[in-house]
Every structure is written in C-alpha cells, then in structure tokens.
Amino acid sequence: MSFQAPKGTFDWMPPRSQWALAVRDALSAPARRAGYGYIETPVFEDTGLFSRGVGESTDIVTKEMYTFESRGGQSLTLRPEGTASVVRAVLEHGLYGGPLPIKLWYSGSYFRYERAQAGRYRTFSQVGAEALGAEDPALDAELIVLAVDGYAALGLTGVRLLLNSLGCKECRPAYRAALQDFLRGLDLDEATRQRVEINPLRVLDDKRPEVRAQLEGAPLVTDHLCGACKAYHEEVRGLLTAAGVRYTDDPRLVRGLDYYTRTTFEFLHDGLGAQSAVGGGGRYDGLSEMIGGPPLPSVGWALGVDRTVLAMEAEGLVAERSGGLDVFAVPLGEEARRRIFPLVCDLRREGLAVDMAFGGRGVKGAMKAADRSGARYALILGDRDIEAGAAQVKDLTTADQTAVPLAEVVDVLKGKLS
C-alpha cells in the first residue's frame, strides 16, 4: 500500500523548499524592522470565529472551510485565513488595553477546500502583518510599503499594486442600495441572486466570465464615498506616492472577506495566469466588534508564499541552489571518522554550515559527495593525516589543497570563510 499527498496539497522538497524559506524571511523582514512582533495562533479555531468574522455569505464559509466536531462536541475549523485568529488572540489576551497600535506579524499554513489548480491549493502558506487599534492612513500606507519592500527584496519586478476604498458604515449603505438595484436587473443564477440580497459586494468579486461580463456598468463605490472616506483615501494615496510606491486605482476592487472597510488593496503578478493575486489586504475597522470585542480599528495584509515562489519562477529568479554549505568533511576510515566528527561539531558551533560523508564511502565516492554538496571547502582526513597530526583543507572551487594542523582547523576555516 502506498500513500500520496491529498489532492490539492503538495510537498515542499529540497532544493525548491529553500526558496519557500527565503520568501518567508524576505516578506517578513520589513515588518520586523518596523516593530512588528511575532504571533502564532492555533491552526484550528471555534467555527463561529470565522462564520461571524469572515462572513456567512462568503465562499470561504459556505463552501471552503474544513470543519469538524471535536470529541467534546465543539465545532472547530481549520483556519482559512489569519486575521480573525489574530484579532481573537488580541482580544483574549487584552492587548488592546496597552500601547496602540498593536503591531503583529505571523506565518503559517491555511486551509480551504477549493478546486485544485496551479496556484490554488487546499493548504497554502502565508506571511501576514496586522496593525490593530489605530485609524490612521499612515498605518495603511506603512503596511503597503512593507509588502512592496518585501517583494522588491526578492528581486521581483512584475508585482502590480491595485488600490481602492470600500467606504465605511456611514457611506456604504447608500452604495449597497445602488448596487443591489443594479444587480437585481441582471441575468443571475439563484444562488447569486441570494447573495445580492445578503452581501452584494461579494457579487463584484465573482470570477465567472458570464457574471463579470454583466458587471461593466455596475455603480462604483468611489462615487459614493462620504467626505471623511474620500479624505482618508486621498491621504493614503499621497503617502504612497511620497514613498515612491507605484499603484493603480481600481474602483472595482473588492476583497473576498466581509470585514474589509475603507482601504483595500491587492498585489498581482501577470506571470501566474488565472491565479494572479500574490497578496492583498486592507482595513477592517469593525472586525473586533463582529466577534464580540470593543471597537478596534485595524489594517493588515496576507502575502502568499506559494504564489510568490511561482512569481519568482516566472521571472527566472529561482535557480538551482546549493545546500548553502561552507565545509564538507571527508573521513577516510573508521579512525578518521572518530577524529573528524568532533571537528565537524566544533565548526557548526562556530556558525559554519558543515556536512560530512556518511556510510563509510571510499575516497572517490566521498569526494563526489563533496563536489555535489556545493560546499566551498572539503576537510579531508585519512590515516596518514592522523599520523602527521594534520587535515587536508581543499578549496573545491580552485582545487588548491593545504595541510592544516588538527588543532588549527576550526580557526583556519573560520578565517577563510569570514
């Protein structure tokens, strides 16, 4: 009997998996430099957290959540997104009673039962950042800039930023009514008609061509913004321009979750085909109240690790990388293995990346392994070397080889690699 990864999932395997780690590090680094602290939440939560926070009418809640009943009878759901969990944790631990805004970043796996296709998986990885407890256009702009800087650090040049405002509870009702009037006149299936009555903005996010073709004349939310929302949006736009960030205003942009208000944005990469979004986010000023907390205006984003790696591959930025080794140790014989092992441990403790030949390989096989490892230096020890009290340090790039006293091996290699 053989097992395979479930449909819609995949394994990150070396050497490609190194790029997933590099993406996580690059996307989170700007947030860490900006004072965002790390948070880690459970991979499953009370189902009500997502149904109330994400939205009863969203595809995520109605079609895509992995929900199960615990042995204690509680309905639990594998997290389909990260923001609701972060807000829950902030409320549960009372962080909103301290200095504001609360700046947090996170990274992890998320789960949605979606139609499996390239760039759309049933388990996927994201890096996210949230700033909670302040209604300030500079926070919106800061988070967007942090994401832009993360993509730039990876060398990506094809990421596009779309920007919009969804208004607030003061001006959205009038837009909602105008949008409903428009949508009721379209040729839509029954399920979509029900969505028009529950949450008409969700219809604007429909990806089906037959629906999108009918949305050309839909009213725009930007035409219904109140004065405060217009001023807020203009401030965000001005701050982004001042920071040198290029963006495209997209008055039809909505996000797939119910909690978004005002600023909303999406990062696209045209090299990914239909699944072109590599990240996105926005402001969610009412989410805390939706899940039973006090008013806590907030803004954040989530950036896809999987799709960012795909974007890098589309731009030719992902090359075969070595294992990142500095030294590969080659013991020739049992006594050499016993002598070289503590040297390997000492080199690692000094911060060098070191591997060694295992399995009693002969000199030819061991040296082939050293060449394949991508290490800069080979550390070779045989019986004659032991008698001489020295090891051979071979530069695998130039093939130069030098005898180094065993007591000096660690210092010499540290000096060569510093």
XYZ file of C-alpha atoms in Angstrom:
418
model
C 0.000 0.000 0.000
C 1.384 3.413 -0.954
C 0.286 6.858 0.183
C 0.302 10.170 -1.647
C -0.279 13.754 -0.581
C -4.032 14.538 -0.611
C -5.468 16.184 -3.714
C -4.891 19.930 -3.684
C -1.808 19.698 -1.459
C 1.884 19.289 -2.213
C 5.230 18.775 -0.514
C 7.946 21.412 -0.349
C 11.082 19.457 -1.219
C 14.759 20.495 -1.470
C 16.138 22.367 -3.289
C 12.918 24.263 -4.137
C 11.894 24.332 -0.478
C 14.826 26.663 0.222
C 13.016 29.315 -1.790
C 9.905 28.966 0.349
C 12.065 29.706 3.399
C 13.740 32.611 1.594
C 10.324 34.063 0.664
C 9.024 33.831 4.236
C 12.130 35.576 5.508
C 12.115 38.327 2.860
C 8.392 39.111 3.181
C 8.513 39.298 6.982
C 11.828 41.178 7.301
C 10.415 44.673 6.539
C 7.671 44.171 9.153
C 10.204 43.017 11.748
C 12.282 46.131 11.077
C 9.162 48.262 11.540
C 8.463 46.988 15.052
C 6.005 44.185 14.321
C 6.224 41.357 16.856
C 5.694 37.694 16.017
C 2.397 35.976 16.875
C 1.449 32.330 16.370
C -2.159 31.159 16.705
C -3.684 27.639 16.635
C -4.314 26.046 13.244
C -7.933 25.410 14.280
C -10.411 27.709 15.992
C -14.056 27.778 17.045
C -16.086 27.671 13.826
C -18.091 30.714 14.931
C -14.974 32.898 14.808
C -14.798 32.509 11.039
C -18.504 32.395 10.278
C -19.037 35.681 12.156
C -15.765 37.384 11.256
C -15.169 36.256 7.685
C -18.868 36.379 6.745
C -21.750 33.917 6.448
C -22.230 34.732 2.752
C -18.612 34.281 1.639
C -17.475 31.298 -0.393
C -14.974 30.562 2.338
C -17.679 29.981 4.945
C -20.335 28.428 2.707
C -18.128 26.140 0.607
C -14.472 26.013 1.581
C -13.963 25.545 5.329
C -12.629 22.314 6.793
C -14.983 21.963 9.756
C -15.196 19.058 12.175
C -16.652 18.226 15.565
C -14.222 17.621 18.400
C -14.590 14.679 20.750
C -16.032 17.134 23.221
C -18.751 18.149 20.763
C -17.314 21.563 19.809
C -17.435 22.672 16.174
C -13.886 23.513 15.095
C -12.487 24.737 11.783
C -9.002 24.643 10.290
C -8.129 28.300 9.841
C -8.946 29.518 6.308
C -7.236 32.893 6.897
C -5.169 34.588 9.600
C -6.711 37.929 10.535
C -9.694 36.679 12.534
C -7.400 34.489 14.658
C -5.040 37.400 15.344
C -7.908 39.662 16.426
C -9.279 36.888 18.642
C -5.872 36.485 20.314
C -5.512 40.246 20.853
C -8.945 40.377 22.485
C -8.424 37.236 24.568
C -5.109 38.468 25.981
C -6.248 42.061 26.482
C -3.507 43.621 24.360
C -5.859 46.432 23.344
C -5.526 47.803 26.890
C -1.859 48.647 26.294
C 0.023 50.873 23.845
C -1.620 51.242 20.463
C -1.302 50.340 17.677
C -0.530 46.687 18.305
C 1.804 45.559 15.522
C 1.996 41.836 14.816
C 3.252 39.549 12.060
C 2.783 35.834 11.524
C 3.490 32.981 9.136
C 1.810 29.638 8.736
C -0.430 27.260 6.829
C -4.094 27.862 5.986
C -6.775 25.552 4.639
C -9.596 25.930 2.119
C -11.456 23.255 0.196
C -11.083 24.776 -3.263
C -10.935 23.374 -6.782
C -7.312 22.311 -7.060
C -5.358 24.027 -9.831
C -1.992 25.677 -10.403
C -1.523 28.390 -7.796
C -4.665 27.424 -5.859
C -4.181 24.756 -3.230
C -6.208 23.350 -0.363
C -3.390 24.049 2.043
C -1.230 27.100 1.436
C 1.319 29.242 3.247
C 1.104 32.945 4.000
C 3.045 35.678 5.742
C 0.751 38.220 7.356
C 1.041 41.524 9.206
C -1.590 43.418 11.196
C -1.665 46.827 12.923
C -4.538 46.991 15.412
C -6.017 49.818 17.425
C -5.464 52.947 15.328
C -7.343 54.604 12.481
C -4.518 56.332 10.662
C -3.899 56.456 6.906
C -0.164 56.345 7.639
C -0.616 52.805 9.026
C -2.385 51.730 5.839
C 0.424 53.224 3.772
C 3.107 51.725 6.031
C 1.799 48.203 5.600
C 1.558 48.560 1.832
C 5.134 49.866 1.686
C 6.346 46.953 3.844
C 4.822 44.473 1.401
C 6.282 46.323 -1.595
C 9.708 46.260 0.056
C 9.400 42.531 0.728
C 8.670 41.744 -2.907
C 11.489 44.038 -4.027
C 13.969 42.293 -1.713
C 13.278 39.071 -3.607
C 14.128 40.775 -6.902
C 10.555 40.702 -8.213
C 9.770 43.428 -10.743
C 6.417 42.216 -12.098
C 4.264 42.747 -8.997
C 1.462 45.294 -9.538
C -0.470 47.066 -6.783
C -4.200 47.757 -7.110
C -5.791 50.204 -4.656
C -9.361 51.104 -3.722
C -11.578 52.271 -0.854
C -14.699 50.381 0.222
C -16.078 53.222 2.337
C -17.351 52.977 5.899
C -20.592 52.247 7.751
C -21.725 55.817 7.098
C -21.486 55.797 3.304
C -21.617 52.136 2.345
C -25.416 51.697 2.888
C -26.221 54.109 0.040
C -23.756 52.329 -2.237
C -25.127 48.946 -1.202
C -28.641 50.015 -2.166
C -27.499 51.372 -5.551
C -25.527 48.204 -6.254
C -28.463 45.988 -5.327
C -30.755 47.896 -7.679
C -28.254 47.314 -10.497
C -27.637 43.638 -9.740
C -31.328 42.772 -9.490
C -31.652 43.609 -13.163
C -29.015 41.091 -14.283
C -29.395 37.518 -15.501
C -28.000 35.674 -12.479
C -28.446 32.190 -11.054
C -30.485 31.717 -7.912
C -27.516 31.383 -5.561
C -26.020 34.650 -6.842
C -29.392 36.385 -6.529
C -29.493 35.363 -2.887
C -26.026 36.801 -2.462
C -27.242 40.111 -3.932
C -29.644 40.420 -1.003
C -27.164 39.305 1.679
C -23.917 40.942 0.582
C -23.963 42.486 -2.894
C -20.266 43.446 -2.797
C -19.457 39.741 -2.936
C -21.013 39.580 -6.402
C -18.396 42.066 -7.630
C -15.727 39.521 -6.645
C -17.323 36.772 -8.753
C -14.711 35.342 -11.135
C -17.091 33.614 -13.577
C -16.877 35.193 -17.065
C -20.648 35.123 -17.568
C -21.112 37.185 -14.406
C -18.187 39.541 -14.945
C -19.441 40.405 -18.425
C -22.627 41.806 -16.865
C -20.843 43.926 -14.267
C -19.368 46.515 -16.635
C -21.972 49.134 -15.800
C -22.103 48.467 -12.064
C -22.021 51.576 -9.847
C -18.619 52.339 -8.328
C -18.067 52.571 -4.594
C -15.721 55.517 -5.096
C -18.679 57.549 -6.404
C -20.495 57.028 -3.098
C -17.732 57.728 -0.554
C -18.502 60.192 2.203
C -16.228 63.202 2.716
C -14.268 61.515 5.511
C -13.602 58.388 3.445
C -12.564 60.447 0.415
C -10.116 62.445 2.529
C -8.768 59.277 4.158
C -8.234 57.592 0.801
C -6.511 60.625 -0.676
C -4.131 60.705 2.292
C -3.227 57.055 1.771
C -2.623 57.700 -1.921
C -0.474 60.738 -1.166
C 1.663 58.873 1.369
C 2.260 56.025 -1.061
C 3.291 58.457 -3.782
C 5.644 60.226 -1.373
C 7.223 56.837 -0.532
C 7.806 56.116 -4.222
C 5.214 53.348 -4.455
C 3.515 52.901 -7.815
C -0.114 51.780 -7.777
C -3.202 51.624 -9.963
C -6.561 52.897 -8.743
C -9.124 50.132 -9.259
C -12.631 51.291 -8.271
C -13.970 47.759 -8.850
C -11.550 46.074 -6.461
C -13.196 44.262 -3.560
C -11.754 41.630 -1.264
C -13.168 38.189 -0.585
C -13.932 38.723 3.102
C -16.781 40.665 4.692
C -14.755 42.537 7.283
C -12.952 44.990 4.970
C -13.663 48.732 5.167
C -12.043 51.768 3.555
C -8.559 50.956 2.218
C -8.377 47.739 0.236
C -5.503 46.585 -1.962
C -4.212 43.627 -3.920
C -0.843 42.609 -5.336
C -0.937 40.884 -8.731
C 1.660 39.170 -10.899
C 0.805 38.609 -14.546
C 3.089 35.589 -14.849
C 0.742 33.348 -12.877
C -2.200 33.025 -15.248
C -5.688 32.955 -13.736
C -4.442 32.895 -10.133
C -2.610 36.207 -10.443
C -3.045 37.531 -6.894
C 0.098 37.075 -4.786
C -1.161 39.030 -1.774
C -3.585 41.597 -0.514
C -5.291 43.179 2.427
C -6.944 46.283 3.745
C -8.600 47.993 6.662
C -11.085 46.118 8.857
C -12.354 48.598 11.430
C -15.392 46.560 12.522
C -13.993 43.046 12.851
C -13.315 43.264 16.578
C -16.936 44.193 17.250
C -18.167 41.402 14.929
C -16.541 38.802 17.191
C -17.582 40.376 20.482
C -14.769 42.837 21.196
C -14.588 46.611 21.622
C -14.062 48.989 18.687
C -10.526 48.328 17.398
C -9.835 49.916 14.011
C -7.187 47.859 12.240
C -5.430 47.204 8.958
C -3.347 44.324 7.633
C -2.312 42.061 4.794
C -1.504 38.470 3.908
C 1.057 37.558 1.233
C 1.101 34.118 -0.354
C 4.359 32.192 -0.026
C 3.408 29.570 -2.618
C 2.372 32.093 -5.261
C 5.353 34.323 -4.574
C 7.658 31.398 -5.329
C 5.675 30.826 -8.549
C 6.106 34.525 -9.408
C 9.862 34.238 -8.852
C 9.967 31.187 -11.107
C 8.025 33.100 -13.766
C 10.671 35.854 -13.650
C 13.552 33.385 -13.748
C 14.712 34.266 -10.245
C 14.718 30.720 -8.893
C 17.898 28.887 -9.828
C 19.223 25.611 -8.513
C 20.904 26.492 -5.268
C 23.458 24.504 -3.341
C 22.715 23.388 0.167
C 24.402 26.516 1.459
C 27.279 24.557 2.944
C 30.618 26.052 3.891
C 32.518 22.834 4.549
C 32.088 19.156 3.647
C 34.083 16.741 5.804
C 35.553 13.601 4.222
C 36.775 10.929 6.693
C 38.785 8.109 5.115
C 38.452 5.205 7.523
C 36.952 4.483 10.931
C 39.601 6.265 12.987
C 39.346 9.306 10.702
C 35.575 9.344 11.217
C 36.049 9.359 15.011
C 38.619 12.183 14.757
C 36.767 14.333 12.242
C 33.338 14.152 13.908
C 34.211 16.488 16.842
C 35.785 18.925 14.346
C 32.506 18.987 12.419
C 30.626 19.703 15.661
C 33.043 22.492 16.622
C 32.786 24.117 13.193
C 28.987 24.091 13.409
C 29.123 25.626 16.879
C 31.208 28.426 15.398
C 28.401 29.214 12.985
C 29.615 27.419 9.857
C 27.363 25.199 7.743
C 29.048 21.790 7.687
C 28.110 18.320 6.497
C 30.151 15.138 6.198
C 30.284 11.903 4.227
C 28.379 9.101 5.948
C 28.143 5.392 5.316
C 31.831 4.512 5.020
C 32.279 5.726 1.442
C 35.593 5.323 -0.310
C 37.662 8.345 -1.210
C 36.224 8.582 -4.740
C 32.593 8.440 -3.616
C 33.213 10.786 -0.693
C 34.863 13.409 -2.905
C 31.985 13.167 -5.395
C 29.624 13.835 -2.488
C 31.741 16.840 -1.501
C 31.563 18.249 -5.038
C 27.780 17.716 -5.208
C 27.262 19.362 -1.826
C 28.118 22.828 -3.147
C 30.437 23.457 -0.195
C 33.352 25.868 -0.616
C 35.868 23.684 1.197
C 36.422 19.981 1.807
C 38.010 18.864 5.066
C 39.802 15.564 4.358
C 41.287 13.260 6.981
C 42.951 9.889 6.389
C 45.337 7.601 8.262
C 48.455 9.407 7.014
C 46.966 12.737 8.008
C 46.268 11.426 11.502
C 49.886 10.279 11.822
C 51.021 13.744 10.724
C 48.570 15.487 13.078
C 47.049 17.486 10.226
C 43.982 17.505 7.960
C 43.751 18.494 4.311
C 41.694 21.601 3.533
C 40.750 21.632 -0.147
C 39.238 24.619 -1.931
C 36.554 22.966 -4.081
C 36.484 25.945 -6.433
C 40.206 26.143 -7.245
C 41.259 22.598 -6.188
C 44.062 24.095 -4.046
C 44.818 21.871 -1.069
C 46.673 22.696 2.145
C 47.663 20.651 5.210
C 46.389 22.277 8.417
C 47.275 21.108 11.947
C 44.234 19.490 13.582
C 44.307 21.974 16.465
C 44.084 24.856 13.980
C 41.412 23.523 11.593
C 38.495 25.426 13.134
C 40.337 28.774 13.249
C 41.734 28.382 9.745
C 38.377 27.559 8.175
C 36.664 30.367 10.090
C 39.298 32.747 8.764
C 38.900 31.563 5.171
C 35.115 31.912 5.319
C 34.912 35.192 7.232
